[in-house]
């Protein structure tokens, strides 16, 4: 499986994504600031590399959304990482509203000089215009709903569910321009593709769900071993023995997935474990935070 991981590239560029890219480029001249929303669990993989090229010198704030689902220690490290690179960054939980007021303040801070200059010329009252960008499934719509205190953006768990351009008033000083979630033409790294698949940005039918779950299980065994054991009430000694077997790594991990399948009753006729059902169980448990606060991408 690892060899396949290194060799596989995923290429796509659906028409609506190409259209969105052109729209973002065109709408940039209408806004003062861009807020890019990332998933705190995969801050690098959830960045659209094309956005950086499109934005050029435009003022930007990064939101590490879903920070409540990510490891708190890793959140601090990522916050420091972005700030050391000169990027204003805020940890946000759009479900509870944590960090929202800080985002509003950062927007004001970033525009303070321009507002002062406008006031000196007698121009007051113009709202700060902010473009919101982010790939599918990073919680963009939930963020907009929370910051604007109303349900204006259509929210769903399917990638690309936000539709049509819309301006949304936050307060008397700020208004937002929403944009559809957009991916990019090619994933150079299968690791990035897998990270996006874990959080549901890439649909499960594009990558094999058993393969996604395999790599997720491998990651959990390495980084959150105890949580995996506890979640499925696995025999730790038995798991340890399996991992020490003189077999290919993928065979050992597959055996542990079989254990999980049996524990969860994912059995088909003849007492055989249903691999696909088991894969869905593990993947859904991650997406529903059943393993606790987890960050996939680590800063070494």
mmCIF file of C-alpha atoms in Angstrom:
data_model
loop_
_atom_site.group_PDB
_atom_site.id
_atom_site.type_symbol
_atom_site.label_atom_id
_atom_site.label_comp_id
_atom_site.label_asym_id
_atom_site.label_seq_id
_atom_site.Cartn_x
_atom_site.Cartn_y
_atom_site.Cartn_z
ATOM 1 C CA UNK A 1 0.000 0.000 0.000
ATOM 2 C CA UNK A 2 2.806 2.443 0.798
ATOM 3 C CA UNK A 3 4.317 1.988 -2.659
ATOM 4 C CA UNK A 4 0.941 2.762 -4.152
ATOM 5 C CA UNK A 5 0.738 5.843 -1.949
ATOM 6 C CA UNK A 6 3.978 7.202 -3.377
ATOM 7 C CA UNK A 7 3.001 6.503 -6.981
ATOM 8 C CA UNK A 8 -0.577 7.739 -7.048
ATOM 9 C CA UNK A 9 -1.538 11.272 -8.067
ATOM 10 C CA UNK A 10 -5.093 12.517 -8.148
ATOM 11 C CA UNK A 11 -5.979 14.881 -10.964
ATOM 12 C CA UNK A 12 -9.220 16.760 -11.381
ATOM 13 C CA UNK A 13 -10.544 20.169 -12.210
ATOM 14 C CA UNK A 14 -14.338 20.126 -12.365
ATOM 15 C CA UNK A 15 -15.824 23.001 -14.349
ATOM 16 C CA UNK A 16 -17.458 24.701 -11.361
ATOM 17 C CA UNK A 17 -14.095 24.844 -9.580
ATOM 18 C CA UNK A 18 -12.453 26.515 -12.576
ATOM 19 C CA UNK A 19 -15.331 28.998 -12.643
ATOM 20 C CA UNK A 20 -14.947 29.718 -8.921
ATOM 21 C CA UNK A 21 -11.233 30.380 -9.375
ATOM 22 C CA UNK A 22 -12.013 32.982 -12.049
ATOM 23 C CA UNK A 23 -14.751 34.498 -9.867
ATOM 24 C CA UNK A 24 -12.423 34.852 -6.854
ATOM 25 C CA UNK A 25 -9.800 36.541 -9.041
ATOM 26 C CA UNK A 26 -12.425 38.955 -10.397
ATOM 27 C CA UNK A 27 -13.997 39.727 -7.005
ATOM 28 C CA UNK A 28 -10.686 40.477 -5.284
ATOM 29 C CA UNK A 29 -10.850 44.094 -6.468
ATOM 30 C CA UNK A 30 -14.129 44.497 -4.526
ATOM 31 C CA UNK A 31 -12.660 43.587 -1.121
ATOM 32 C CA UNK A 32 -10.128 44.930 1.391
ATOM 33 C CA UNK A 33 -9.184 41.729 3.188
ATOM 34 C CA UNK A 34 -9.307 37.981 2.538
ATOM 35 C CA UNK A 35 -10.058 35.540 5.352
ATOM 36 C CA UNK A 36 -8.880 32.023 4.513
ATOM 37 C CA UNK A 37 -10.497 29.279 6.552
ATOM 38 C CA UNK A 38 -8.445 26.154 7.212
ATOM 39 C CA UNK A 39 -9.181 22.982 9.155
ATOM 40 C CA UNK A 40 -7.074 23.066 12.337
ATOM 41 C CA UNK A 41 -6.526 19.302 12.070
ATOM 42 C CA UNK A 42 -4.824 19.623 8.671
ATOM 43 C CA UNK A 43 -3.686 23.266 8.342
ATOM 44 C CA UNK A 44 -1.376 22.666 5.379
ATOM 45 C CA UNK A 45 -3.453 20.147 3.440
ATOM 46 C CA UNK A 46 -6.550 22.350 3.733
ATOM 47 C CA UNK A 47 -4.736 25.309 2.184
ATOM 48 C CA UNK A 48 -5.480 25.828 -1.487
ATOM 49 C CA UNK A 49 -2.030 26.544 -3.011
ATOM 50 C CA UNK A 50 -3.668 28.483 -5.842
ATOM 51 C CA UNK A 51 -5.251 30.952 -3.406
ATOM 52 C CA UNK A 52 -1.805 32.252 -2.453
ATOM 53 C CA UNK A 53 -1.043 32.973 -6.116
ATOM 54 C CA UNK A 54 -4.428 34.610 -6.668
ATOM 55 C CA UNK A 55 -4.242 36.830 -3.567
ATOM 56 C CA UNK A 56 -0.721 38.166 -4.194
ATOM 57 C CA UNK A 57 -0.294 41.168 -1.854
ATOM 58 C CA UNK A 58 -3.910 41.341 -0.604
ATOM 59 C CA UNK A 59 -4.250 41.586 3.183
ATOM 60 C CA UNK A 60 -5.064 38.170 4.691
ATOM 61 C CA UNK A 61 -6.126 36.558 7.944
ATOM 62 C CA UNK A 62 -6.002 32.782 8.487
ATOM 63 C CA UNK A 63 -8.713 31.058 10.526
ATOM 64 C CA UNK A 64 -7.853 27.684 12.041
ATOM 65 C CA UNK A 65 -11.434 26.445 12.261
ATOM 66 C CA UNK A 66 -12.667 23.331 14.088
ATOM 67 C CA UNK A 67 -9.910 23.991 16.612
ATOM 68 C CA UNK A 68 -12.066 22.210 19.206
ATOM 69 C CA UNK A 69 -11.577 18.952 17.261
ATOM 70 C CA UNK A 70 -7.794 19.356 17.089
ATOM 71 C CA UNK A 71 -5.110 18.607 19.664
ATOM 72 C CA UNK A 72 -4.721 21.730 21.859
ATOM 73 C CA UNK A 73 -0.925 21.442 21.979
ATOM 74 C CA UNK A 74 -0.752 21.218 18.199
ATOM 75 C CA UNK A 75 -3.101 24.215 17.916
ATOM 76 C CA UNK A 76 -0.582 26.329 19.820
ATOM 77 C CA UNK A 77 2.266 25.117 17.602
ATOM 78 C CA UNK A 78 0.376 25.891 14.384
ATOM 79 C CA UNK A 79 -0.644 29.313 15.673
ATOM 80 C CA UNK A 80 3.001 30.100 16.375
ATOM 81 C CA UNK A 81 4.043 28.703 12.981
ATOM 82 C CA UNK A 82 1.720 30.963 10.999
ATOM 83 C CA UNK A 83 2.473 34.034 13.087
ATOM 84 C CA UNK A 84 6.225 33.486 12.676
ATOM 85 C CA UNK A 85 5.562 33.586 8.935
ATOM 86 C CA UNK A 86 3.875 36.969 9.280
ATOM 87 C CA UNK A 87 0.297 35.704 8.923
ATOM 88 C CA UNK A 88 -2.358 36.907 11.354
ATOM 89 C CA UNK A 89 -4.015 33.734 12.615
ATOM 90 C CA UNK A 90 -6.962 33.002 14.900
ATOM 91 C CA UNK A 91 -8.120 29.729 16.446
ATOM 92 C CA UNK A 92 -11.875 29.394 15.958
ATOM 93 C CA UNK A 93 -14.648 27.004 16.921
ATOM 94 C CA UNK A 94 -17.582 28.071 14.761
ATOM 95 C CA UNK A 95 -19.989 25.782 16.625
ATOM 96 C CA UNK A 96 -19.574 27.604 19.960
ATOM 97 C CA UNK A 97 -18.388 30.955 18.618
ATOM 98 C CA UNK A 98 -14.999 30.783 20.309
ATOM 99 C CA UNK A 99 -12.534 33.102 18.550
ATOM 100 C CA UNK A 100 -15.188 34.954 16.516
ATOM 101 C CA UNK A 101 -14.805 38.258 18.378
ATOM 102 C CA UNK A 102 -11.042 38.013 17.949
ATOM 103 C CA UNK A 103 -11.512 37.621 14.186
ATOM 104 C CA UNK A 104 -13.633 40.784 14.072
ATOM 105 C CA UNK A 105 -10.968 42.657 16.035
ATOM 106 C CA UNK A 106 -8.176 41.387 13.747
ATOM 107 C CA UNK A 107 -10.112 42.603 10.692
ATOM 108 C CA UNK A 108 -10.371 46.061 12.261
ATOM 109 C CA UNK A 109 -6.701 46.055 13.275
ATOM 110 C CA UNK A 110 -5.608 45.108 9.785
ATOM 111 C CA UNK A 111 -7.576 48.005 8.275
ATOM 112 C CA UNK A 112 -6.906 50.600 11.004
ATOM 113 C CA UNK A 113 -4.379 52.620 8.970
ATOM 114 C CA UNK A 114 -6.618 52.767 5.901
ATOM 115 C CA UNK A 115 -9.652 53.760 7.999
ATOM 116 C CA UNK A 116 -7.619 56.520 9.629
ATOM 117 C CA UNK A 117 -6.482 57.852 6.240
ATOM 118 C CA UNK A 118 -10.051 57.799 4.920
ATOM 119 C CA UNK A 119 -11.267 59.664 8.028
ATOM 120 C CA UNK A 120 -8.611 62.338 7.537
ATOM 121 C CA UNK A 121 -10.045 62.900 4.055
ATOM 122 C CA UNK A 122 -13.532 63.166 5.519
ATOM 123 C CA UNK A 123 -14.627 59.781 4.255
ATOM 124 C CA UNK A 124 -16.366 57.766 6.950
ATOM 125 C CA UNK A 125 -18.996 55.065 7.126
ATOM 126 C CA UNK A 126 -17.665 52.718 4.437
ATOM 127 C CA UNK A 127 -17.754 49.133 5.618
ATOM 128 C CA UNK A 128 -14.662 46.924 5.509
ATOM 129 C CA UNK A 129 -15.252 44.339 2.805
ATOM 130 C CA UNK A 130 -13.958 40.861 3.528
ATOM 131 C CA UNK A 131 -13.806 37.883 1.172
ATOM 132 C CA UNK A 132 -14.175 34.459 2.782
ATOM 133 C CA UNK A 133 -12.344 31.625 1.026
ATOM 134 C CA UNK A 134 -11.825 27.983 1.887
ATOM 135 C CA UNK A 135 -11.932 24.525 0.386
ATOM 136 C CA UNK A 136 -15.022 22.326 0.902
ATOM 137 C CA UNK A 137 -15.735 20.980 4.382
ATOM 138 C CA UNK A 138 -13.537 23.320 6.463
ATOM 139 C CA UNK A 139 -16.633 24.857 8.088
ATOM 140 C CA UNK A 140 -16.813 28.025 6.010
ATOM 141 C CA UNK A 141 -20.600 28.306 6.084
ATOM 142 C CA UNK A 142 -20.740 27.614 9.824
ATOM 143 C CA UNK A 143 -18.157 30.362 10.379
ATOM 144 C CA UNK A 144 -20.171 32.845 8.302
ATOM 145 C CA UNK A 145 -23.379 31.965 10.114
ATOM 146 C CA UNK A 146 -21.712 32.432 13.474
ATOM 147 C CA UNK A 147 -19.937 35.726 12.727
ATOM 148 C CA UNK A 148 -23.036 37.236 11.101
ATOM 149 C CA UNK A 149 -25.358 35.884 13.830
ATOM 150 C CA UNK A 150 -27.821 34.564 11.308
ATOM 151 C CA UNK A 151 -28.320 31.539 9.047
ATOM 152 C CA UNK A 152 -27.547 33.061 5.673
ATOM 153 C CA UNK A 153 -25.140 30.544 4.147
ATOM 154 C CA UNK A 154 -26.450 27.149 3.160
ATOM 155 C CA UNK A 155 -24.680 24.511 5.222
ATOM 156 C CA UNK A 156 -24.320 20.839 4.407
ATOM 157 C CA UNK A 157 -21.923 17.959 4.838
ATOM 158 C CA UNK A 158 -21.350 17.554 1.110
ATOM 159 C CA UNK A 159 -18.328 19.267 -0.489
ATOM 160 C CA UNK A 160 -19.315 22.315 -2.495
ATOM 161 C CA UNK A 161 -22.785 22.781 -0.982
ATOM 162 C CA UNK A 162 -22.399 26.569 -0.598
ATOM 163 C CA UNK A 163 -23.794 28.189 -3.731
ATOM 164 C CA UNK A 164 -23.927 31.589 -5.437
ATOM 165 C CA UNK A 165 -22.074 34.764 -4.445
ATOM 166 C CA UNK A 166 -23.589 36.696 -1.560
ATOM 167 C CA UNK A 167 -22.724 39.729 0.591
ATOM 168 C CA UNK A 168 -23.404 39.308 4.283
ATOM 169 C CA UNK A 169 -23.460 42.121 6.836
ATOM 170 C CA UNK A 170 -21.592 41.396 10.081
ATOM 171 C CA UNK A 171 -22.147 44.809 11.698
ATOM 172 C CA UNK A 172 -22.035 48.504 10.763
ATOM 173 C CA UNK A 173 -18.301 48.209 10.049
ATOM 174 C CA UNK A 174 -17.831 44.880 8.256
ATOM 175 C CA UNK A 175 -19.494 42.916 5.465
ATOM 176 C CA UNK A 176 -18.478 39.582 3.991
ATOM 177 C CA UNK A 177 -18.372 38.182 0.486
ATOM 178 C CA UNK A 178 -18.921 34.451 0.494
ATOM 179 C CA UNK A 179 -17.379 32.244 -2.199
ATOM 180 C CA UNK A 180 -18.010 28.581 -3.073
ATOM 181 C CA UNK A 181 -15.486 26.078 -1.734
ATOM 182 C CA UNK A 182 -12.897 25.265 -4.363
ATOM 183 C CA UNK A 183 -10.216 22.591 -4.665
ATOM 184 C CA UNK A 184 -7.207 22.710 -6.971
ATOM 185 C CA UNK A 185 -6.230 20.880 -10.174
ATOM 186 C CA UNK A 186 -3.776 18.305 -8.887
ATOM 187 C CA UNK A 187 -2.640 16.799 -5.591
ATOM 188 C CA UNK A 188 1.093 16.220 -5.879
ATOM 189 C CA UNK A 189 1.059 14.235 -2.669
ATOM 190 C CA UNK A 190 -1.172 11.277 -1.856
ATOM 191 C CA UNK A 191 -0.718 12.300 1.784
ATOM 192 C CA UNK A 192 -2.594 15.551 1.097
ATOM 193 C CA UNK A 193 -5.327 13.640 -0.733
ATOM 194 C CA UNK A 194 -5.695 11.232 2.198
ATOM 195 C CA UNK A 195 -5.808 14.072 4.753
ATOM 196 C CA UNK A 196 -8.601 15.710 2.768
ATOM 197 C CA UNK A 197 -10.389 12.368 2.499
ATOM 198 C CA UNK A 198 -10.235 11.901 6.289
ATOM 199 C CA UNK A 199 -12.217 15.103 6.902
ATOM 200 C CA UNK A 200 -14.620 14.426 4.020
ATOM 201 C CA UNK A 201 -13.439 17.075 1.553
ATOM 202 C CA UNK A 202 -12.725 14.409 -1.061
ATOM 203 C CA UNK A 203 -15.769 12.211 -1.500
ATOM 204 C CA UNK A 204 -15.396 8.636 -0.302
ATOM 205 C CA UNK A 205 -16.076 7.222 -3.763
ATOM 206 C CA UNK A 206 -13.038 8.974 -5.311
ATOM 207 C CA UNK A 207 -10.534 7.112 -3.124
ATOM 208 C CA UNK A 208 -11.121 3.563 -1.934
ATOM 209 C CA UNK A 209 -12.736 3.858 1.492
ATOM 210 C CA UNK A 210 -10.837 0.794 2.765
ATOM 211 C CA UNK A 211 -7.562 2.424 1.708
ATOM 212 C CA UNK A 212 -8.472 5.710 3.441
ATOM 213 C CA UNK A 213 -9.365 3.812 6.597
ATOM 214 C CA UNK A 214 -6.172 1.746 6.426
ATOM 215 C CA UNK A 215 -3.961 4.854 6.440
ATOM 216 C CA UNK A 216 -6.069 6.464 9.154
ATOM 217 C CA UNK A 217 -5.731 3.353 11.321
ATOM 218 C CA UNK A 218 -1.978 3.355 10.684
ATOM 219 C CA UNK A 219 -1.811 7.005 11.774
ATOM 220 C CA UNK A 220 -3.868 6.367 14.910
ATOM 221 C CA UNK A 221 -1.725 3.375 15.888
ATOM 222 C CA UNK A 222 1.376 5.534 15.643
ATOM 223 C CA UNK A 223 0.097 8.757 17.215
ATOM 224 C CA UNK A 224 -2.999 7.948 19.295
ATOM 225 C CA UNK A 225 -2.491 4.289 20.149
ATOM 226 C CA UNK A 226 -4.285 4.290 23.535
ATOM 227 C CA UNK A 227 -7.328 6.080 22.154
ATOM 228 C CA UNK A 228 -7.739 3.518 19.368
ATOM 229 C CA UNK A 229 -7.430 0.657 21.863
ATOM 230 C CA UNK A 230 -9.947 2.249 24.227
ATOM 231 C CA UNK A 231 -12.446 3.180 21.525
ATOM 232 C CA UNK A 232 -12.845 -0.412 20.356
ATOM 233 C CA UNK A 233 -12.028 -2.173 23.656
ATOM 234 C CA UNK A 234 -9.172 -4.014 21.966
ATOM 235 C CA UNK A 235 -6.808 -6.330 23.829
ATOM 236 C CA UNK A 236 -3.654 -4.220 24.042
ATOM 237 C CA UNK A 237 -1.372 -7.225 24.424
ATOM 238 C CA UNK A 238 -2.911 -8.836 21.363
ATOM 239 C CA UNK A 239 -2.536 -5.643 19.311
ATOM 240 C CA UNK A 240 1.094 -5.352 20.411
ATOM 241 C CA UNK A 241 1.785 -8.938 19.337
ATOM 242 C CA UNK A 242 0.200 -8.341 15.924
ATOM 243 C CA UNK A 243 2.331 -5.232 15.350
ATOM 244 C CA UNK A 244 5.482 -7.228 16.187
ATOM 245 C CA UNK A 245 4.701 -9.968 13.656
ATOM 246 C CA UNK A 246 7.281 -10.571 10.953
ATOM 247 C CA UNK A 247 4.850 -9.669 8.191
ATOM 248 C CA UNK A 248 4.305 -6.772 5.823
ATOM 249 C CA UNK A 249 3.116 -3.710 7.740
ATOM 250 C CA UNK A 250 -0.120 -3.523 5.785
ATOM 251 C CA UNK A 251 -0.957 -7.108 6.778
ATOM 252 C CA UNK A 252 -0.455 -6.313 10.464
ATOM 253 C CA UNK A 253 -2.619 -3.192 10.305
ATOM 254 C CA UNK A 254 -5.243 -5.084 8.314
ATOM 255 C CA UNK A 255 -5.389 -7.699 11.100
ATOM 256 C CA UNK A 256 -6.093 -4.953 13.631
ATOM 257 C CA UNK A 257 -8.821 -3.569 11.382
ATOM 258 C CA UNK A 258 -10.275 -7.100 11.316
ATOM 259 C CA UNK A 259 -10.271 -7.078 15.132
ATOM 260 C CA UNK A 260 -12.155 -3.784 15.093
ATOM 261 C CA UNK A 261 -14.649 -5.190 12.599
ATOM 262 C CA UNK A 262 -15.343 -8.184 14.826
ATOM 263 C CA UNK A 263 -15.687 -5.955 17.912
ATOM 264 C CA UNK A 264 -18.225 -3.779 16.076
ATOM 265 C CA UNK A 265 -20.155 -6.710 14.604
ATOM 266 C CA UNK A 266 -19.245 -5.919 11.006
ATOM 267 C CA UNK A 267 -19.678 -9.550 9.987
ATOM 268 C CA UNK A 268 -21.087 -11.053 6.806
ATOM 269 C CA UNK A 269 -22.128 -14.639 6.087
ATOM 270 C CA UNK A 270 -19.674 -17.291 7.203
ATOM 271 C CA UNK A 271 -18.329 -15.113 10.000
ATOM 272 C CA UNK A 272 -16.168 -13.076 7.610
ATOM 273 C CA UNK A 273 -15.414 -9.448 8.540
ATOM 274 C CA UNK A 274 -16.974 -6.883 6.191
ATOM 275 C CA UNK A 275 -13.962 -4.744 5.246
ATOM 276 C CA UNK A 276 -15.966 -1.864 3.796
ATOM 277 C CA UNK A 277 -18.313 -1.633 6.767
ATOM 278 C CA UNK A 278 -15.328 -1.724 9.141
ATOM 279 C CA UNK A 279 -13.607 1.014 7.145
ATOM 280 C CA UNK A 280 -16.730 3.195 7.371
ATOM 281 C CA UNK A 281 -16.944 2.656 11.138
ATOM 282 C CA UNK A 282 -13.355 3.823 11.707
ATOM 283 C CA UNK A 283 -13.671 6.765 9.339
ATOM 284 C CA UNK A 284 -17.012 7.915 10.761
ATOM 285 C CA UNK A 285 -15.655 7.637 14.297
ATOM 286 C CA UNK A 286 -12.828 10.005 13.349
ATOM 287 C CA UNK A 287 -15.161 12.469 11.605
ATOM 288 C CA UNK A 288 -17.487 12.434 14.625
ATOM 289 C CA UNK A 289 -14.579 13.005 17.063
ATOM 290 C CA UNK A 290 -15.027 9.654 18.807
ATOM 291 C CA UNK A 291 -11.246 9.415 19.279
ATOM 292 C CA UNK A 292 -11.101 12.812 20.989
ATOM 293 C CA UNK A 293 -9.077 15.854 19.915
ATOM 294 C CA UNK A 294 -6.767 14.819 17.076
ATOM 295 C CA UNK A 295 -4.421 16.735 14.786
ATOM 296 C CA UNK A 296 -3.343 14.865 11.658
ATOM 297 C CA UNK A 297 -0.621 17.235 10.486
ATOM 298 C CA UNK A 298 2.116 17.732 13.057
ATOM 299 C CA UNK A 299 4.906 20.270 13.264
ATOM 300 C CA UNK A 300 8.118 18.321 13.832
#
